[in-house]
Amino acid sequence: MSIPNETEALWHALFDHCEAERTGTFFLACADNKSGQIVLHNGQILGLTYAGANGDGAAEALNRAQGLRFSFTAELIFPLQETLLPEQAQALLSQLGIAEYQRAESPASKPQTEVPRRSVRIYRGRVVQG
């Protein structure tokens, strides 16, 4: 199955925002009037929803979407019905091809330092420090 160029552009933008550890929401819409969101906090995917599906199901639906448009609103954490655990978010990024994208974007390997991650709590669309 070939992925439409618009969806591939979305995944590349998502990978870039994850690597830059950005916080905000991608708003998604396609030609058949389906919509969704991808919510990030410090580069970690909190949730992905599209056309009534969440997580992997939403990613699969997006890979078939035609005429996809998207925008990113920084610092806005859109409330989601279902959130992903950090392991689920990493698995989703792997499934979408972040490793191949990173190799293609930066052929020279650079040393990376491990930064401890804090858990995030969301209440009414806002990050709550715990």
JSON list of C-alpha atoms in Angstrom, two decimals:
[
{"chain": "A", "resi": 1, "resn": "MET", "atom": "CA", "xyz": [0.00, 0.00, 0.00]},
{"chain": "A", "resi": 2, "resn": "SER", "atom": "CA", "xyz": [1.40, 3.38, -0.94]},
{"chain": "A", "resi": 3, "resn": "ILE", "atom": "CA", "xyz": [0.92, 6.26, 1.47]},
{"chain": "A", "resi": 4, "resn": "PRO", "atom": "CA", "xyz": [-0.37, 9.53, -0.04]},
{"chain": "A", "resi": 5, "resn": "ASN", "atom": "CA", "xyz": [2.19, 12.37, -0.18]},
{"chain": "A", "resi": 6, "resn": "GLU", "atom": "CA", "xyz": [0.10, 14.50, 2.21]},
{"chain": "A", "resi": 7, "resn": "THR", "atom": "CA", "xyz": [0.18, 11.77, 4.86]},
{"chain": "A", "resi": 8, "resn": "GLU", "atom": "CA", "xyz": [3.90, 11.26, 4.39]},
{"chain": "A", "resi": 9, "resn": "ALA", "atom": "CA", "xyz": [4.37, 15.02, 4.88]},
{"chain": "A", "resi": 10, "resn": "LEU", "atom": "CA", "xyz": [2.35, 14.79, 8.12]},
{"chain": "A", "resi": 11, "resn": "TRP", "atom": "CA", "xyz": [4.55, 11.98, 9.45]},
{"chain": "A", "resi": 12, "resn": "HIS", "atom": "CA", "xyz": [7.71, 13.95, 8.58]},
{"chain": "A", "resi": 13, "resn": "ALA", "atom": "CA", "xyz": [6.34, 17.05, 10.35]},
{"chain": "A", "resi": 14, "resn": "LEU", "atom": "CA", "xyz": [5.41, 14.89, 13.35]},
{"chain": "A", "resi": 15, "resn": "PHE", "atom": "CA", "xyz": [8.91, 13.38, 13.49]},
{"chain": "A", "resi": 16, "resn": "ASP", "atom": "CA", "xyz": [10.48, 16.85, 13.29]},
{"chain": "A", "resi": 17, "resn": "HIS", "atom": "CA", "xyz": [8.29, 18.14, 16.12]},
{"chain": "A", "resi": 18, "resn": "CYS", "atom": "CA", "xyz": [9.05, 15.09, 18.27]},
{"chain": "A", "resi": 19, "resn": "GLU", "atom": "CA", "xyz": [12.79, 15.51, 17.75]},
{"chain": "A", "resi": 20, "resn": "ALA", "atom": "CA", "xyz": [12.51, 19.23, 18.59]},
{"chain": "A", "resi": 21, "resn": "GLU", "atom": "CA", "xyz": [10.56, 18.26, 21.76]},
{"chain": "A", "resi": 22, "resn": "ARG", "atom": "CA", "xyz": [7.71, 20.63, 20.90]},
{"chain": "A", "resi": 23, "resn": "THR", "atom": "CA", "xyz": [4.38, 20.89, 22.70]},
{"chain": "A", "resi": 24, "resn": "GLY", "atom": "CA", "xyz": [1.15, 21.47, 20.82]},
{"chain": "A", "resi": 25, "resn": "THR", "atom": "CA", "xyz": [-1.53, 19.93, 18.65]},
{"chain": "A", "resi": 26, "resn": "PHE", "atom": "CA", "xyz": [-1.66, 18.91, 15.00]},
{"chain": "A", "resi": 27, "resn": "PHE", "atom": "CA", "xyz": [-5.16, 19.47, 13.63]},
{"chain": "A", "resi": 28, "resn": "LEU", "atom": "CA", "xyz": [-6.03, 17.13, 10.77]},
{"chain": "A", "resi": 29, "resn": "ALA", "atom": "CA", "xyz": [-8.73, 17.24, 8.08]},
{"chain": "A", "resi": 30, "resn": "CYS", "atom": "CA", "xyz": [-9.18, 15.38, 4.81]},
{"chain": "A", "resi": 31, "resn": "ALA", "atom": "CA", "xyz": [-11.21, 15.67, 1.63]},
{"chain": "A", "resi": 32, "resn": "ASP", "atom": "CA", "xyz": [-14.08, 13.46, 2.89]},
{"chain": "A", "resi": 33, "resn": "ASN", "atom": "CA", "xyz": [-14.60, 15.73, 5.92]},
{"chain": "A", "resi": 34, "resn": "LYS", "atom": "CA", "xyz": [-12.98, 13.47, 8.53]},
{"chain": "A", "resi": 35, "resn": "SER", "atom": "CA", "xyz": [-10.84, 15.12, 11.17]},
{"chain": "A", "resi": 36, "resn": "GLY", "atom": "CA", "xyz": [-8.49, 14.36, 14.03]},
{"chain": "A", "resi": 37, "resn": "GLN", "atom": "CA", "xyz": [-5.68, 15.52, 16.26]},
{"chain": "A", "resi": 38, "resn": "ILE", "atom": "CA", "xyz": [-2.19, 14.52, 17.29]},
{"chain": "A", "resi": 39, "resn": "VAL", "atom": "CA", "xyz": [-1.23, 15.95, 20.67]},
{"chain": "A", "resi": 40, "resn": "LEU", "atom": "CA", "xyz": [2.41, 16.36, 21.71]},
{"chain": "A", "resi": 41, "resn": "HIS", "atom": "CA", "xyz": [4.00, 17.33, 25.00]},
{"chain": "A", "resi": 42, "resn": "ASN", "atom": "CA", "xyz": [7.76, 17.93, 24.96]},
{"chain": "A", "resi": 43, "resn": "GLY", "atom": "CA", "xyz": [8.04, 15.78, 21.86]},
{"chain": "A", "resi": 44, "resn": "GLN", "atom": "CA", "xyz": [6.10, 12.86, 23.30]},
{"chain": "A", "resi": 45, "resn": "ILE", "atom": "CA", "xyz": [2.84, 11.82, 21.64]},
{"chain": "A", "resi": 46, "resn": "LEU", "atom": "CA", "xyz": [0.06, 12.04, 24.19]},
{"chain": "A", "resi": 47, "resn": "GLY", "atom": "CA", "xyz": [-2.63, 10.91, 21.77]},
{"chain": "A", "resi": 48, "resn": "LEU", "atom": "CA", "xyz": [-3.64, 10.40, 18.16]},
{"chain": "A", "resi": 49, "resn": "THR", "atom": "CA", "xyz": [-7.24, 10.39, 16.99]},
{"chain": "A", "resi": 50, "resn": "TYR", "atom": "CA", "xyz": [-8.69, 10.44, 13.49]},
{"chain": "A", "resi": 51, "resn": "ALA", "atom": "CA", "xyz": [-12.10, 9.57, 12.02]},
{"chain": "A", "resi": 52, "resn": "GLY", "atom": "CA", "xyz": [-13.34, 8.08, 15.30]},
{"chain": "A", "resi": 53, "resn": "ALA", "atom": "CA", "xyz": [-10.28, 5.85, 15.76]},
{"chain": "A", "resi": 54, "resn": "ASN", "atom": "CA", "xyz": [-7.41, 6.18, 18.24]},
{"chain": "A", "resi": 55, "resn": "GLY", "atom": "CA", "xyz": [-3.73, 5.22, 18.23]},
{"chain": "A", "resi": 56, "resn": "ASP", "atom": "CA", "xyz": [-2.81, 2.53, 15.68]},
{"chain": "A", "resi": 57, "resn": "GLY", "atom": "CA", "xyz": [-6.29, 2.51, 14.14]},
{"chain": "A", "resi": 58, "resn": "ALA", "atom": "CA", "xyz": [-6.11, 6.26, 13.57]},
{"chain": "A", "resi": 59, "resn": "ALA", "atom": "CA", "xyz": [-2.63, 5.95, 12.00]},
{"chain": "A", "resi": 60, "resn": "GLU", "atom": "CA", "xyz": [-3.90, 3.25, 9.62]},
{"chain": "A", "resi": 61, "resn": "ALA", "atom": "CA", "xyz": [-6.88, 5.43, 8.63]},
{"chain": "A", "resi": 62, "resn": "LEU", "atom": "CA", "xyz": [-4.54, 8.39, 8.04]},
{"chain": "A", "resi": 63, "resn": "ASN", "atom": "CA", "xyz": [-2.36, 6.24, 5.77]},
{"chain": "A", "resi": 64, "resn": "ARG", "atom": "CA", "xyz": [-5.42, 5.79, 3.52]},
{"chain": "A", "resi": 65, "resn": "ALA", "atom": "CA", "xyz": [-6.67, 9.40, 3.76]},
{"chain": "A", "resi": 66, "resn": "GLN", "atom": "CA", "xyz": [-6.95, 11.43, 0.57]},
{"chain": "A", "resi": 67, "resn": "GLY", "atom": "CA", "xyz": [-6.54, 15.20, 0.43]},
{"chain": "A", "resi": 68, "resn": "LEU", "atom": "CA", "xyz": [-5.17, 15.42, 3.98]},
{"chain": "A", "resi": 69, "resn": "ARG", "atom": "CA", "xyz": [-4.46, 18.89, 5.37]},
{"chain": "A", "resi": 70, "resn": "PHE", "atom": "CA", "xyz": [-2.85, 19.63, 8.72]},
{"chain": "A", "resi": 71, "resn": "SER", "atom": "CA", "xyz": [-1.66, 22.48, 10.86]},
{"chain": "A", "resi": 72, "resn": "PHE", "atom": "CA", "xyz": [0.22, 22.69, 14.15]},
{"chain": "A", "resi": 73, "resn": "THR", "atom": "CA", "xyz": [-0.75, 24.97, 17.02]},
{"chain": "A", "resi": 74, "resn": "ALA", "atom": "CA", "xyz": [2.11, 25.33, 19.50]},
{"chain": "A", "resi": 75, "resn": "GLU", "atom": "CA", "xyz": [1.50, 25.14, 23.24]},
{"chain": "A", "resi": 76, "resn": "LEU", "atom": "CA", "xyz": [-2.11, 23.94, 22.84]},
{"chain": "A", "resi": 77, "resn": "ILE", "atom": "CA", "xyz": [-2.84, 20.55, 24.37]},
{"chain": "A", "resi": 78, "resn": "PHE", "atom": "CA", "xyz": [-6.16, 19.54, 22.84]},
{"chain": "A", "resi": 79, "resn": "PRO", "atom": "CA", "xyz": [-8.20, 17.33, 25.20]},
{"chain": "A", "resi": 80, "resn": "LEU", "atom": "CA", "xyz": [-8.38, 13.69, 24.08]},
{"chain": "A", "resi": 81, "resn": "GLN", "atom": "CA", "xyz": [-10.65, 10.87, 25.18]},
{"chain": "A", "resi": 82, "resn": "GLU", "atom": "CA", "xyz": [-7.84, 8.33, 25.02]},
{"chain": "A", "resi": 83, "resn": "THR", "atom": "CA", "xyz": [-4.15, 8.95, 25.68]},
{"chain": "A", "resi": 84, "resn": "LEU", "atom": "CA", "xyz": [-1.12, 6.81, 24.91]},
{"chain": "A", "resi": 85, "resn": "LEU", "atom": "CA", "xyz": [1.38, 5.48, 27.42]},
{"chain": "A", "resi": 86, "resn": "PRO", "atom": "CA", "xyz": [4.99, 6.43, 26.63]},
{"chain": "A", "resi": 87, "resn": "GLU", "atom": "CA", "xyz": [5.73, 2.88, 25.41]},
{"chain": "A", "resi": 88, "resn": "GLN", "atom": "CA", "xyz": [2.70, 2.98, 23.12]},
{"chain": "A", "resi": 89, "resn": "ALA", "atom": "CA", "xyz": [3.78, 6.36, 21.72]},
{"chain": "A", "resi": 90, "resn": "GLN", "atom": "CA", "xyz": [7.30, 5.04, 20.98]},
{"chain": "A", "resi": 91, "resn": "ALA", "atom": "CA", "xyz": [5.87, 1.92, 19.33]},
{"chain": "A", "resi": 92, "resn": "LEU", "atom": "CA", "xyz": [3.59, 4.08, 17.18]},
{"chain": "A", "resi": 93, "resn": "LEU", "atom": "CA", "xyz": [6.50, 6.28, 16.06]},
{"chain": "A", "resi": 94, "resn": "SER", "atom": "CA", "xyz": [8.49, 3.16, 15.20]},
{"chain": "A", "resi": 95, "resn": "GLN", "atom": "CA", "xyz": [5.56, 1.75, 13.23]},
{"chain": "A", "resi": 96, "resn": "LEU", "atom": "CA", "xyz": [5.27, 5.02, 11.30]},
{"chain": "A", "resi": 97, "resn": "GLY", "atom": "CA", "xyz": [8.96, 4.86, 10.33]},
{"chain": "A", "resi": 98, "resn": "ILE", "atom": "CA", "xyz": [10.75, 7.41, 12.50]},
{"chain": "A", "resi": 99, "resn": "ALA", "atom": "CA", "xyz": [13.98, 5.37, 12.46]},
{"chain": "A", "resi": 100, "resn": "GLU", "atom": "CA", "xyz": [14.16, 5.38, 8.65]},
{"chain": "A", "resi": 101, "resn": "TYR", "atom": "CA", "xyz": [13.34, 9.10, 8.60]},
{"chain": "A", "resi": 102, "resn": "GLN", "atom": "CA", "xyz": [16.09, 9.89, 11.12]},
{"chain": "A", "resi": 103, "resn": "ARG", "atom": "CA", "xyz": [18.65, 7.92, 9.08]},
{"chain": "A", "resi": 104, "resn": "ALA", "atom": "CA", "xyz": [17.62, 9.72, 5.90]},
{"chain": "A", "resi": 105, "resn": "GLU", "atom": "CA", "xyz": [17.69, 13.17, 7.53]},
{"chain": "A", "resi": 106, "resn": "SER", "atom": "CA", "xyz": [20.97, 12.84, 9.42]},
{"chain": "A", "resi": 107, "resn": "PRO", "atom": "CA", "xyz": [23.38, 10.39, 7.79]},
{"chain": "A", "resi": 108, "resn": "ALA", "atom": "CA", "xyz": [26.19, 11.32, 10.19]},
{"chain": "A", "resi": 109, "resn": "SER", "atom": "CA", "xyz": [25.44, 9.77, 13.54]},
{"chain": "A", "resi": 110, "resn": "LYS", "atom": "CA", "xyz": [25.76, 12.21, 16.36]},
{"chain": "A", "resi": 111, "resn": "PRO", "atom": "CA", "xyz": [26.18, 11.28, 20.02]},
{"chain": "A", "resi": 112, "resn": "GLN", "atom": "CA", "xyz": [22.98, 11.58, 21.98]},
{"chain": "A", "resi": 113, "resn": "THR", "atom": "CA", "xyz": [22.72, 12.00, 25.71]},
{"chain": "A", "resi": 114, "resn": "GLU", "atom": "CA", "xyz": [19.92, 10.37, 27.60]},
{"chain": "A", "resi": 115, "resn": "VAL", "atom": "CA", "xyz": [17.65, 12.92, 29.28]},
{"chain": "A", "resi": 116, "resn": "PRO", "atom": "CA", "xyz": [15.32, 11.67, 32.00]},
{"chain": "A", "resi": 117, "resn": "ARG", "atom": "CA", "xyz": [11.63, 12.17, 31.12]},
{"chain": "A", "resi": 118, "resn": "ARG", "atom": "CA", "xyz": [9.00, 13.27, 33.58]},
{"chain": "A", "resi": 119, "resn": "SER", "atom": "CA", "xyz": [5.53, 11.86, 33.50]},
{"chain": "A", "resi": 120, "resn": "VAL", "atom": "CA", "xyz": [2.84, 14.28, 32.37]},
{"chain": "A", "resi": 121, "resn": "ARG", "atom": "CA", "xyz": [-0.60, 14.76, 33.84]},
{"chain": "A", "resi": 122, "resn": "ILE", "atom": "CA", "xyz": [-3.30, 16.54, 31.85]},
{"chain": "A", "resi": 123, "resn": "TYR", "atom": "CA", "xyz": [-6.38, 18.11, 33.40]},
{"chain": "A", "resi": 124, "resn": "ARG", "atom": "CA", "xyz": [-8.92, 19.87, 31.20]},
{"chain": "A", "resi": 125, "resn": "GLY", "atom": "CA", "xyz": [-6.43, 20.31, 28.38]},
{"chain": "A", "resi": 126, "resn": "ARG", "atom": "CA", "xyz": [-3.69, 21.78, 30.55]},
{"chain": "A", "resi": 127, "resn": "VAL", "atom": "CA", "xyz": [-0.47, 20.25, 31.85]},
{"chain": "A", "resi": 128, "resn": "VAL", "atom": "CA", "xyz": [-0.58, 19.78, 35.60]},
{"chain": "A", "resi": 129, "resn": "GLN", "atom": "CA", "xyz": [2.74, 19.51, 37.42]},
{"chain": "A", "resi": 130, "resn": "GLY", "atom": "CA", "xyz": [2.69, 16.56, 39.80]}
]
